[in-house]
Amino acid sequence: MRIRRPRRLAALASLALLPLVAAAPLAARAADPSDPGDDPSNNTKGDLTLLTGSLPSFQVGQQGWVSLIWSAGTDMCDVRVTTKSKDVTVTHPTNTGSFSSLYINSALAETNSDYTAFRLTAPTSAGTYPVEFEATFTRLKDSAVLKKSDNLVVKNVTNCSGNSGKVKETINLQVAPSSGPAVTLQTPTLQVRSGAPSWVAIAFKGNAPGLDSFRVTVTPPAGFEVVYPGDGAFGGLSQGTSLPVGATDSAGVRIDPQDSPAGTYQLPVKATWSGGSLSGTVTVKVVP
C-alpha cells in the first residue's frame, strides 16, 4: 500500500527538528558502501525507541502541544503513535485524527530520528498523571528501500510491507497548582498621537482555568474617547472568548485622545470573566 506523507504542523514552530540531508539516488538493490542502509538482521526485530524521557510540567487546566522524539532500530513505515491518559485530555493533530504520525514522513530509516506531536489539557487538580504512548509500525522487509540520506520530504515508501511492531511507553505529567492572581495585565504602557484615533491591543495572561466569557472595558479619562470593535460595549480577546492557562491574548480598543495635550494619562482597565474580574491601569503617553 502507498503511505502518504503527513502534512507539516504550523502550530509546532517552536519545536526543534533534525536537519535534513540532501537526497541521494537509490540503487535498485545494491547497497552504497558509504550508506549501507538497513541491517537485514533487524528486519523482524528492530524497534522504535522513545528518546524523550520526560514531559514539560503544566499548570492545572493548562493546554499545550508536546513532542516526543523517536529513533528507528530498523527501516520502518506506517509509524503511528496513539496517546492516551485516564485524567489528561489528549488531542492528536487534525490531519491524522486518532493518532500522531512522524513530522517529516510516516517512514523512518534505521538510526534516524523524528518526532510526533500531540496536545495535552491538564486536569484541574495538581498532581502526577501517567500518560501512555503506543507506537505501531511496519518493519520494511526490503533493506534497500530506505537509506539514512533519503529526503523523506519528497520521497514516500510505496510498498509498506513486512513484520509489524508495537511498543508502549508511559511518562508522568507533573501538574502544578495555580499561583498568584487568575489573570495578570500584560500591557503596562501605550503610546498614541494627539488628535489621532488609534487601535491598540491590551494583553492579559491566564494563570488559572475557567477564564471563560472574557471581556475587557476601558474607562476613558476626561477628553478621551474609547470605541470597541463593532461599536460594541466591550472588547473581546483576539483568539476567542476564553483565556487558556499559561496563554497570553489581547483585546483591541480604539483610543482617541482628541484634543488632549501631550502628556501621560492613566487609563483604568477592567477584565471580567465567568466568576471573576480584574481591575488595573494602563499608562497612556500622548505625543504630539
Coordinates of C-alpha atoms in Angstrom, one line a residue:
M1 CA 0.0 0.0 0.0
R2 CA 1.1 3.6 -0.5
I3 CA 1.9 5.6 2.6
R4 CA 1.0 9.2 2.3
R5 CA 3.3 11.8 3.8
P6 CA 1.7 13.7 6.7
R7 CA 1.3 17.5 6.4
R8 CA 3.6 19.7 8.5
L9 CA 2.1 21.3 11.6
A10 CA 2.4 25.1 11.6
A11 CA 1.5 25.2 15.3
L12 CA 4.8 23.5 16.2
A13 CA 7.1 26.2 15.0
S14 CA 8.9 26.2 18.4
L15 CA 9.9 22.5 18.2
A16 CA 13.4 21.5 17.1
L17 CA 13.8 19.3 14.0
L18 CA 16.8 17.4 13.0
P19 CA 18.4 18.9 9.8
L20 CA 17.6 17.1 6.5
V21 CA 20.3 15.6 4.3
A22 CA 20.2 16.1 0.6
A23 CA 18.5 13.3 -1.3
A24 CA 20.7 10.7 -2.9
P25 CA 19.9 8.4 -5.8
L26 CA 18.7 4.9 -4.7
A27 CA 20.1 1.9 -6.4
A28 CA 17.7 -0.9 -7.3
R29 CA 19.1 -3.4 -4.9
A30 CA 22.8 -2.7 -4.4
A31 CA 23.9 -1.0 -1.2
D32 CA 26.2 2.0 -1.3
P33 CA 29.2 1.2 0.9
S34 CA 29.1 4.7 2.4
D35 CA 25.5 4.4 3.3
P36 CA 24.5 0.7 3.6
G37 CA 21.0 1.4 4.8
D38 CA 19.2 -1.1 6.9
D39 CA 20.8 -4.0 8.7
P40 CA 18.8 -7.0 7.3
S41 CA 19.2 -8.9 10.6
N42 CA 16.9 -6.3 12.2
N43 CA 14.1 -6.6 9.7
T44 CA 12.0 -8.7 12.1
K45 CA 13.0 -7.4 15.5
G46 CA 14.2 -3.8 15.2
D47 CA 12.0 -1.4 17.3
L48 CA 11.1 2.2 17.6
T49 CA 12.8 3.7 20.6
L50 CA 11.4 6.7 22.5
L51 CA 14.3 9.1 23.2
T52 CA 12.2 11.6 25.2
G53 CA 12.3 10.8 28.9
S54 CA 10.1 13.5 30.4
L55 CA 7.2 15.9 29.7
P56 CA 7.2 19.6 30.4
S57 CA 5.3 20.4 33.6
F58 CA 1.9 22.0 33.2
Q59 CA -0.3 24.2 35.5
V60 CA -3.7 23.0 36.4
G61 CA -6.0 23.3 33.3
Q62 CA -3.2 24.3 31.0
Q63 CA -3.2 23.2 27.4
G64 CA -0.2 22.8 25.1
W65 CA 1.4 20.9 22.3
V66 CA 4.1 18.5 23.3
S67 CA 6.6 16.5 21.1
L68 CA 8.2 13.1 21.5
I69 CA 11.4 12.2 19.7
W70 CA 11.7 8.6 18.3
S71 CA 14.6 6.7 16.8
A72 CA 14.3 3.7 14.4
G73 CA 16.0 0.4 15.2
T74 CA 15.3 -0.7 11.6
D75 CA 13.9 0.7 8.4
M76 CA 10.1 1.2 9.1
C77 CA 7.0 2.7 7.6
D78 CA 3.4 3.5 8.6
V79 CA 4.5 4.8 12.0
R80 CA 1.6 5.7 14.2
V81 CA 1.6 6.9 17.8
T82 CA -1.5 6.9 19.9
T83 CA -1.5 8.9 23.2
K84 CA -4.0 8.3 26.0
S85 CA -4.5 9.0 29.7
K86 CA -7.2 8.5 32.2
D87 CA -7.0 12.0 33.6
V88 CA -5.2 14.1 31.0
T89 CA -7.2 15.1 27.9
V90 CA -5.3 14.2 24.7
T91 CA -5.8 15.7 21.2
H92 CA -4.0 14.4 18.1
P93 CA -3.2 16.5 15.0
T94 CA -6.3 17.2 12.8
N95 CA -4.7 15.8 9.7
T96 CA -4.2 12.3 11.3
G97 CA -7.2 12.3 13.7
S98 CA -6.9 9.4 16.1
F99 CA -3.1 9.1 16.1
S100 CA 0.1 11.1 15.5
S101 CA 2.4 10.5 12.6
L102 CA 6.0 11.4 12.4
Y103 CA 6.7 15.0 11.4
I104 CA 8.6 14.5 8.1
N105 CA 7.1 11.3 6.9
S106 CA 5.3 8.2 8.2
A107 CA 8.5 6.2 7.3
L108 CA 11.9 6.3 9.1
A109 CA 15.3 4.9 8.2
E110 CA 17.3 2.8 10.6
T111 CA 19.1 5.0 13.3
N112 CA 17.4 8.2 12.1
S113 CA 15.1 10.2 14.4
D114 CA 11.9 12.2 14.0
Y115 CA 9.1 13.4 16.3
T116 CA 5.4 13.1 16.9
A117 CA 3.2 15.7 18.4
F118 CA 0.0 15.9 20.5
R119 CA -1.9 18.4 22.5
L120 CA -2.5 17.9 26.3
T121 CA -5.0 19.5 28.6
A122 CA -4.0 19.1 32.2
P123 CA -6.7 18.3 34.8
T124 CA -7.9 21.0 37.2
S125 CA -6.2 19.3 40.2
A126 CA -2.4 19.4 40.9
G127 CA -0.6 16.0 40.9
T128 CA 1.2 13.4 38.9
Y129 CA -0.6 11.8 36.0
P130 CA 0.6 9.0 33.8
V131 CA 0.4 9.4 30.0
E132 CA 0.7 6.3 27.8
F133 CA 2.1 6.2 24.3
E134 CA 1.6 3.3 22.0
A135 CA 3.6 3.2 18.7
T136 CA 2.7 0.8 15.9
F137 CA 4.8 0.4 12.8
T138 CA 5.8 -2.0 10.0
R139 CA 9.4 -3.2 9.7
L140 CA 10.4 -3.0 6.0
K141 CA 11.3 -6.4 4.7
D142 CA 13.4 -4.9 1.9
S143 CA 16.6 -3.4 3.2
A144 CA 17.2 -1.4 0.1
V145 CA 14.0 0.7 0.2
L146 CA 15.3 3.4 2.6
K147 CA 18.7 4.9 3.4
K148 CA 19.7 7.4 6.1
S149 CA 20.4 10.1 3.4
D150 CA 17.0 9.8 1.7
N151 CA 15.0 13.0 1.8
L152 CA 11.6 11.8 3.1
V153 CA 10.1 15.3 2.5
V154 CA 9.8 14.3 -1.2
K155 CA 10.2 10.5 -1.1
N156 CA 7.5 8.1 0.0
V157 CA 7.5 4.4 0.7
T158 CA 5.2 3.0 -1.9
N159 CA 5.3 -0.6 -0.7
C160 CA 4.9 -0.7 3.1
S161 CA 5.2 -4.4 3.8
G162 CA 7.0 -6.5 6.4
N163 CA 6.8 -7.6 10.0
S164 CA 4.6 -5.4 12.3
G165 CA 5.8 -4.0 15.6
K166 CA 4.4 -2.3 18.6
V167 CA 6.0 -0.5 21.6
K168 CA 4.4 1.1 24.7
E169 CA 5.8 3.7 27.0
T170 CA 4.5 5.7 29.9
I171 CA 5.7 9.1 31.1
N172 CA 4.3 11.0 34.0
L173 CA 2.9 14.6 33.5
Q174 CA 3.6 16.8 36.5
V175 CA 0.7 19.3 37.1
A176 CA 1.4 22.2 39.4
P177 CA -1.3 24.3 41.2
S178 CA -2.2 27.8 40.2
S179 CA -0.3 30.6 41.9
G180 CA -0.9 34.3 42.1
P181 CA -3.9 36.1 40.5
A182 CA -6.1 34.3 38.0
V183 CA -5.3 36.9 35.4
T184 CA -2.4 39.4 35.0
L185 CA -2.4 42.6 32.9
Q186 CA 0.5 42.4 30.5
T187 CA 0.3 45.9 28.9
P188 CA 1.7 48.5 31.3
T189 CA 2.0 51.4 28.8
L190 CA 0.7 52.6 25.5
Q191 CA 1.5 55.5 23.2
V192 CA -0.9 57.4 21.0
R193 CA -0.7 60.6 19.0
S194 CA -2.7 63.6 19.9
G195 CA -5.8 64.1 17.8
A196 CA -5.4 60.8 16.0
P197 CA -7.6 57.8 16.9
S198 CA -5.5 54.6 17.3
W199 CA -6.4 50.9 17.7
V200 CA -4.4 49.4 20.5
A201 CA -4.1 45.9 22.0
I202 CA -4.3 45.4 25.7
A203 CA -2.9 42.0 26.7
F204 CA -3.7 39.6 29.5
K205 CA -2.2 36.3 30.7
G206 CA -4.2 33.5 32.1
N207 CA -3.0 31.8 35.3
A208 CA -6.0 29.7 36.2
P209 CA -8.6 27.5 34.5
G210 CA -12.2 28.6 33.8
L211 CA -11.5 32.1 32.3
D212 CA -14.5 32.0 30.0
S213 CA -16.6 34.8 28.5
F214 CA -13.6 37.1 28.8
R215 CA -14.5 40.8 28.3
V216 CA -12.5 44.0 28.5
T217 CA -13.8 47.5 29.2
V218 CA -11.8 50.8 29.5
T219 CA -12.8 53.9 31.3
P220 CA -11.6 56.9 29.3
P221 CA -10.0 59.9 31.1
A222 CA -11.5 63.3 30.6
G223 CA -11.0 64.4 27.0
F224 CA -10.5 60.8 25.7
E225 CA -12.9 58.7 23.7
V226 CA -12.9 54.8 23.6
V227 CA -14.5 52.7 20.9
Y228 CA -14.8 48.9 21.0
P229 CA -14.9 46.6 17.9
G230 CA -18.2 46.7 16.1
D231 CA -19.2 49.7 18.2
G232 CA -19.9 47.2 21.0
A233 CA -20.0 47.6 24.7
F234 CA -16.7 45.8 25.4
G235 CA -13.7 44.3 23.8
G236 CA -13.1 40.6 23.3
L237 CA -10.0 38.5 23.0
S238 CA -8.5 38.1 19.6
Q239 CA -8.2 34.3 19.9
G240 CA -11.7 33.5 21.2
T241 CA -13.9 34.0 24.2
S242 CA -11.7 32.1 26.8
L243 CA -8.2 32.8 28.1
P244 CA -6.3 29.5 28.5
V245 CA -4.0 28.8 31.4
G246 CA -0.5 30.0 30.5
A247 CA -1.6 31.8 27.4
T248 CA -1.4 35.5 26.6
D249 CA -4.1 37.1 24.5
S250 CA -5.2 40.7 23.8
A251 CA -8.3 42.8 23.4
G252 CA -8.4 45.6 20.8
V253 CA -9.9 49.0 21.6
R254 CA -9.7 52.3 19.8
I255 CA -8.4 55.2 21.8
D256 CA -8.9 58.8 20.7
P257 CA -7.2 61.4 22.8
Q258 CA -9.0 64.1 20.7
D259 CA -7.5 67.4 21.7
S260 CA -5.8 66.3 24.9
P261 CA -2.4 67.9 25.2
A262 CA 0.7 65.8 25.1
G263 CA 1.4 64.1 28.4
T264 CA 0.9 61.0 30.4
Y265 CA -2.6 59.7 31.4
Q266 CA -3.9 56.8 33.4
L267 CA -6.4 54.5 31.7
P268 CA -8.5 52.3 34.0
V269 CA -9.0 48.8 32.5
K270 CA -11.3 46.1 33.7
A271 CA -11.4 42.5 32.6
T272 CA -14.3 40.2 33.5
W273 CA -14.9 36.5 33.1
S274 CA -17.3 33.9 34.4
G275 CA -16.9 34.1 38.2
G276 CA -14.2 36.8 38.4
S277 CA -12.7 40.1 37.4
L278 CA -9.5 42.1 37.4
S279 CA -9.1 45.9 37.6
G280 CA -5.9 47.6 36.5
T281 CA -4.4 50.7 35.0
V282 CA -2.5 51.3 31.7
T283 CA -0.3 54.3 31.4
V284 CA -1.0 56.2 28.1
K285 CA 1.5 58.6 26.7
V286 CA 0.1 61.1 24.3
V287 CA 2.7 62.5 21.9
P288 CA 2.3 65.5 19.5

